[in-house]
């Protein structure tokens, strides 16, 4: 155990730093990262629910965002069409 008077940073953070594993698909971890990941997960679920009709909204901006999300998430169609849609 590091003493505070010898190294304040390691005395406070050393145990966490030595024992915490950053997942290979993440660049960092922490409360902010967890919050961001949870918001993204919820947003995707809400967009899926709007696009499938399980949820409804009168907010046209939200509906447009959900439609754009669906297009961006449709990798099969994107791969099939390639660059053709943007050529004109």
mmCIF file with all atom_site columns, C-alpha atoms in Angstrom:
data_model
loop_
_atom_site.group_PDB
_atom_site.id
_atom_site.type_symbol
_atom_site.label_atom_id
_atom_site.label_alt_id
_atom_site.label_comp_id
_atom_site.label_asym_id
_atom_site.label_entity_id
_atom_site.label_seq_id
_atom_site.pdbx_PDB_ins_code
_atom_site.Cartn_x
_atom_site.Cartn_y
_atom_site.Cartn_z
_atom_site.occupancy
_atom_site.B_iso_or_equiv
_atom_site.pdbx_formal_charge
_atom_site.auth_seq_id
_atom_site.auth_comp_id
_atom_site.auth_asym_id
_atom_site.auth_atom_id
_atom_site.pdbx_PDB_model_num
ATOM 1  C CA . UNK A 1 1  ? 0.000   0.000  0.000   1.00 0.00 ? 1  UNK A CA 1
ATOM 2  C CA . UNK A 1 2  ? 1.399   3.346  -1.055  1.00 0.00 ? 2  UNK A CA 1
ATOM 3  C CA . UNK A 1 3  ? 1.458   6.024  1.608   1.00 0.00 ? 3  UNK A CA 1
ATOM 4  C CA . UNK A 1 4  ? -0.277  9.335  0.849   1.00 0.00 ? 4  UNK A CA 1
ATOM 5  C CA . UNK A 1 5  ? 2.810   11.338 1.729   1.00 0.00 ? 5  UNK A CA 1
ATOM 6  C CA . UNK A 1 6  ? 4.914   9.278  -0.709  1.00 0.00 ? 6  UNK A CA 1
ATOM 7  C CA . UNK A 1 7  ? 2.616   9.350  -3.766  1.00 0.00 ? 7  UNK A CA 1
ATOM 8  C CA . UNK A 1 8  ? -0.817  10.946 -3.446  1.00 0.00 ? 8  UNK A CA 1
ATOM 9  C CA . UNK A 1 9  ? -2.035  9.762  -6.862  1.00 0.00 ? 9  UNK A CA 1
ATOM 10 C CA . UNK A 1 10 ? -1.141  6.103  -6.317  1.00 0.00 ? 10 UNK A CA 1
ATOM 11 C CA . UNK A 1 11 ? -2.390  6.156  -2.719  1.00 0.00 ? 11 UNK A CA 1
ATOM 12 C CA . UNK A 1 12 ? -5.796  7.298  -3.924  1.00 0.00 ? 12 UNK A CA 1
ATOM 13 C CA . UNK A 1 13 ? -6.026  5.557  -7.330  1.00 0.00 ? 13 UNK A CA 1
ATOM 14 C CA . UNK A 1 14 ? -3.495  2.729  -7.188  1.00 0.00 ? 14 UNK A CA 1
ATOM 15 C CA . UNK A 1 15 ? -5.866  -0.099 -6.280  1.00 0.00 ? 15 UNK A CA 1
ATOM 16 C CA . UNK A 1 16 ? -8.313  0.886  -9.034  1.00 0.00 ? 16 UNK A CA 1
ATOM 17 C CA . UNK A 1 17 ? -5.509  1.344  -11.563 1.00 0.00 ? 17 UNK A CA 1
ATOM 18 C CA . UNK A 1 18 ? -3.967  -2.039 -10.739 1.00 0.00 ? 18 UNK A CA 1
ATOM 19 C CA . UNK A 1 19 ? -7.229  -4.011 -10.778 1.00 0.00 ? 19 UNK A CA 1
ATOM 20 C CA . UNK A 1 20 ? -9.371  -2.388 -13.453 1.00 0.00 ? 20 UNK A CA 1
ATOM 21 C CA . UNK A 1 21 ? -9.473  -3.913 -16.926 1.00 0.00 ? 21 UNK A CA 1
ATOM 22 C CA . UNK A 1 22 ? -10.446 -1.774 -19.902 1.00 0.00 ? 22 UNK A CA 1
ATOM 23 C CA . UNK A 1 23 ? -12.464 -3.883 -22.375 1.00 0.00 ? 23 UNK A CA 1
ATOM 24 C CA . UNK A 1 24 ? -10.712 -4.367 -25.729 1.00 0.00 ? 24 UNK A CA 1
ATOM 25 C CA . UNK A 1 25 ? -13.503 -2.589 -27.615 1.00 0.00 ? 25 UNK A CA 1
ATOM 26 C CA . UNK A 1 26 ? -13.297 0.555  -25.436 1.00 0.00 ? 26 UNK A CA 1
ATOM 27 C CA . UNK A 1 27 ? -10.697 3.307  -25.209 1.00 0.00 ? 27 UNK A CA 1
ATOM 28 C CA . UNK A 1 28 ? -11.615 4.128  -21.622 1.00 0.00 ? 28 UNK A CA 1
ATOM 29 C CA . UNK A 1 29 ? -13.977 3.214  -18.799 1.00 0.00 ? 29 UNK A CA 1
ATOM 30 C CA . UNK A 1 30 ? -15.640 5.081  -15.994 1.00 0.00 ? 30 UNK A CA 1
ATOM 31 C CA . UNK A 1 31 ? -18.925 6.552  -14.902 1.00 0.00 ? 31 UNK A CA 1
ATOM 32 C CA . UNK A 1 32 ? -19.073 8.941  -17.856 1.00 0.00 ? 32 UNK A CA 1
ATOM 33 C CA . UNK A 1 33 ? -18.412 6.126  -20.337 1.00 0.00 ? 33 UNK A CA 1
ATOM 34 C CA . UNK A 1 34 ? -21.063 3.932  -18.685 1.00 0.00 ? 34 UNK A CA 1
ATOM 35 C CA . UNK A 1 35 ? -23.591 6.770  -18.849 1.00 0.00 ? 35 UNK A CA 1
ATOM 36 C CA . UNK A 1 36 ? -22.775 7.427  -22.517 1.00 0.00 ? 36 UNK A CA 1
ATOM 37 C CA . UNK A 1 37 ? -23.058 3.724  -23.397 1.00 0.00 ? 37 UNK A CA 1
ATOM 38 C CA . UNK A 1 38 ? -26.415 3.443  -21.625 1.00 0.00 ? 38 UNK A CA 1
ATOM 39 C CA . UNK A 1 39 ? -27.782 6.537  -23.373 1.00 0.00 ? 39 UNK A CA 1
ATOM 40 C CA . UNK A 1 40 ? -26.697 5.182  -26.763 1.00 0.00 ? 40 UNK A CA 1
ATOM 41 C CA . UNK A 1 41 ? -28.281 1.798  -26.006 1.00 0.00 ? 41 UNK A CA 1
ATOM 42 C CA . UNK A 1 42 ? -31.570 3.438  -24.959 1.00 0.00 ? 42 UNK A CA 1
ATOM 43 C CA . UNK A 1 43 ? -31.583 5.744  -27.989 1.00 0.00 ? 43 UNK A CA 1
ATOM 44 C CA . UNK A 1 44 ? -31.102 2.811  -30.352 1.00 0.00 ? 44 UNK A CA 1
ATOM 45 C CA . UNK A 1 45 ? -33.910 0.906  -28.622 1.00 0.00 ? 45 UNK A CA 1
ATOM 46 C CA . UNK A 1 46 ? -36.204 3.941  -28.891 1.00 0.00 ? 46 UNK A CA 1
ATOM 47 C CA . UNK A 1 47 ? -35.381 4.391  -32.587 1.00 0.00 ? 47 UNK A CA 1
ATOM 48 C CA . UNK A 1 48 ? -36.083 0.699  -33.218 1.00 0.00 ? 48 UNK A CA 1
ATOM 49 C CA . UNK A 1 49 ? -39.401 0.990  -31.360 1.00 0.00 ? 49 UNK A CA 1
ATOM 50 C CA . UNK A 1 50 ? -40.397 4.068  -33.381 1.00 0.00 ? 50 UNK A CA 1
ATOM 51 C CA . UNK A 1 51 ? -39.488 2.404  -36.672 1.00 0.00 ? 51 UNK A CA 1
ATOM 52 C CA . UNK A 1 52 ? -41.354 -0.799 -35.814 1.00 0.00 ? 52 UNK A CA 1
ATOM 53 C CA . UNK A 1 53 ? -44.464 1.066  -34.642 1.00 0.00 ? 53 UNK A CA 1
ATOM 54 C CA . UNK A 1 54 ? -44.182 -0.071 -31.007 1.00 0.00 ? 54 UNK A CA 1
ATOM 55 C CA . UNK A 1 55 ? -43.810 3.585  -30.003 1.00 0.00 ? 55 UNK A CA 1
ATOM 56 C CA . UNK A 1 56 ? -45.183 6.715  -31.602 1.00 0.00 ? 56 UNK A CA 1
ATOM 57 C CA . UNK A 1 57 ? -44.265 10.367 -31.558 1.00 0.00 ? 57 UNK A CA 1
ATOM 58 C CA . UNK A 1 58 ? -45.528 13.609 -33.055 1.00 0.00 ? 58 UNK A CA 1
ATOM 59 C CA . UNK A 1 59 ? -41.994 15.063 -33.061 1.00 0.00 ? 59 UNK A CA 1
ATOM 60 C CA . UNK A 1 60 ? -41.001 15.154 -36.729 1.00 0.00 ? 60 UNK A CA 1
ATOM 61 C CA . UNK A 1 61 ? -37.324 15.686 -35.903 1.00 0.00 ? 61 UNK A CA 1
ATOM 62 C CA . UNK A 1 62 ? -37.284 12.557 -33.744 1.00 0.00 ? 62 UNK A CA 1
ATOM 63 C CA . UNK A 1 63 ? -39.068 10.537 -36.438 1.00 0.00 ? 63 UNK A CA 1
ATOM 64 C CA . UNK A 1 64 ? -36.600 11.758 -39.068 1.00 0.00 ? 64 UNK A CA 1
ATOM 65 C CA . UNK A 1 65 ? -33.671 10.792 -36.822 1.00 0.00 ? 65 UNK A CA 1
ATOM 66 C CA . UNK A 1 66 ? -35.193 7.335  -36.323 1.00 0.00 ? 66 UNK A CA 1
ATOM 67 C CA . UNK A 1 67 ? -35.562 6.871  -40.092 1.00 0.00 ? 67 UNK A CA 1
ATOM 68 C CA . UNK A 1 68 ? -31.964 7.958  -40.684 1.00 0.00 ? 68 UNK A CA 1
ATOM 69 C CA . UNK A 1 69 ? -30.815 5.559  -37.971 1.00 0.00 ? 69 UNK A CA 1
ATOM 70 C CA . UNK A 1 70 ? -32.690 2.705  -39.669 1.00 0.00 ? 70 UNK A CA 1
ATOM 71 C CA . UNK A 1 71 ? -31.030 3.502  -42.998 1.00 0.00 ? 71 UNK A CA 1
ATOM 72 C CA . UNK A 1 72 ? -27.583 3.710  -41.442 1.00 0.00 ? 72 UNK A CA 1
ATOM 73 C CA . UNK A 1 73 ? -28.107 0.441  -39.554 1.00 0.00 ? 73 UNK A CA 1
ATOM 74 C CA . UNK A 1 74 ? -29.237 -1.462 -42.674 1.00 0.00 ? 74 UNK A CA 1
ATOM 75 C CA . UNK A 1 75 ? -25.835 -2.880 -43.594 1.00 0.00 ? 75 UNK A CA 1
ATOM 76 C CA . UNK A 1 76 ? -27.216 -5.480 -46.028 1.00 0.00 ? 76 UNK A CA 1
ATOM 77 C CA . UNK A 1 77 ? -28.771 -2.827 -48.253 1.00 0.00 ? 77 UNK A CA 1
ATOM 78 C CA . UNK A 1 78 ? -25.770 -0.521 -47.870 1.00 0.00 ? 78 UNK A CA 1
ATOM 79 C CA . UNK A 1 79 ? -23.396 -3.312 -48.915 1.00 0.00 ? 79 UNK A CA 1
ATOM 80 C CA . UNK A 1 80 ? -25.627 -4.312 -51.840 1.00 0.00 ? 80 UNK A CA 1
ATOM 81 C CA . UNK A 1 81 ? -26.005 -0.772 -53.192 1.00 0.00 ? 81 UNK A CA 1
ATOM 82 C CA . UNK A 1 82 ? -22.423 0.275  -52.601 1.00 0.00 ? 82 UNK A CA 1
ATOM 83 C CA . UNK A 1 83 ? -21.655 3.792  -53.831 1.00 0.00 ? 83 UNK A CA 1
ATOM 84 C CA . UNK A 1 84 ? -24.456 3.901  -56.450 1.00 0.00 ? 84 UNK A CA 1
ATOM 85 C CA . UNK A 1 85 ? -26.912 6.038  -54.407 1.00 0.00 ? 85 UNK A CA 1
ATOM 86 C CA . UNK A 1 86 ? -24.414 8.899  -54.062 1.00 0.00 ? 86 UNK A CA 1
ATOM 87 C CA . UNK A 1 87 ? -23.124 8.973  -57.640 1.00 0.00 ? 87 UNK A CA 1
ATOM 88 C CA . UNK A 1 88 ? -25.817 11.316 -59.057 1.00 0.00 ? 88 UNK A CA 1
#
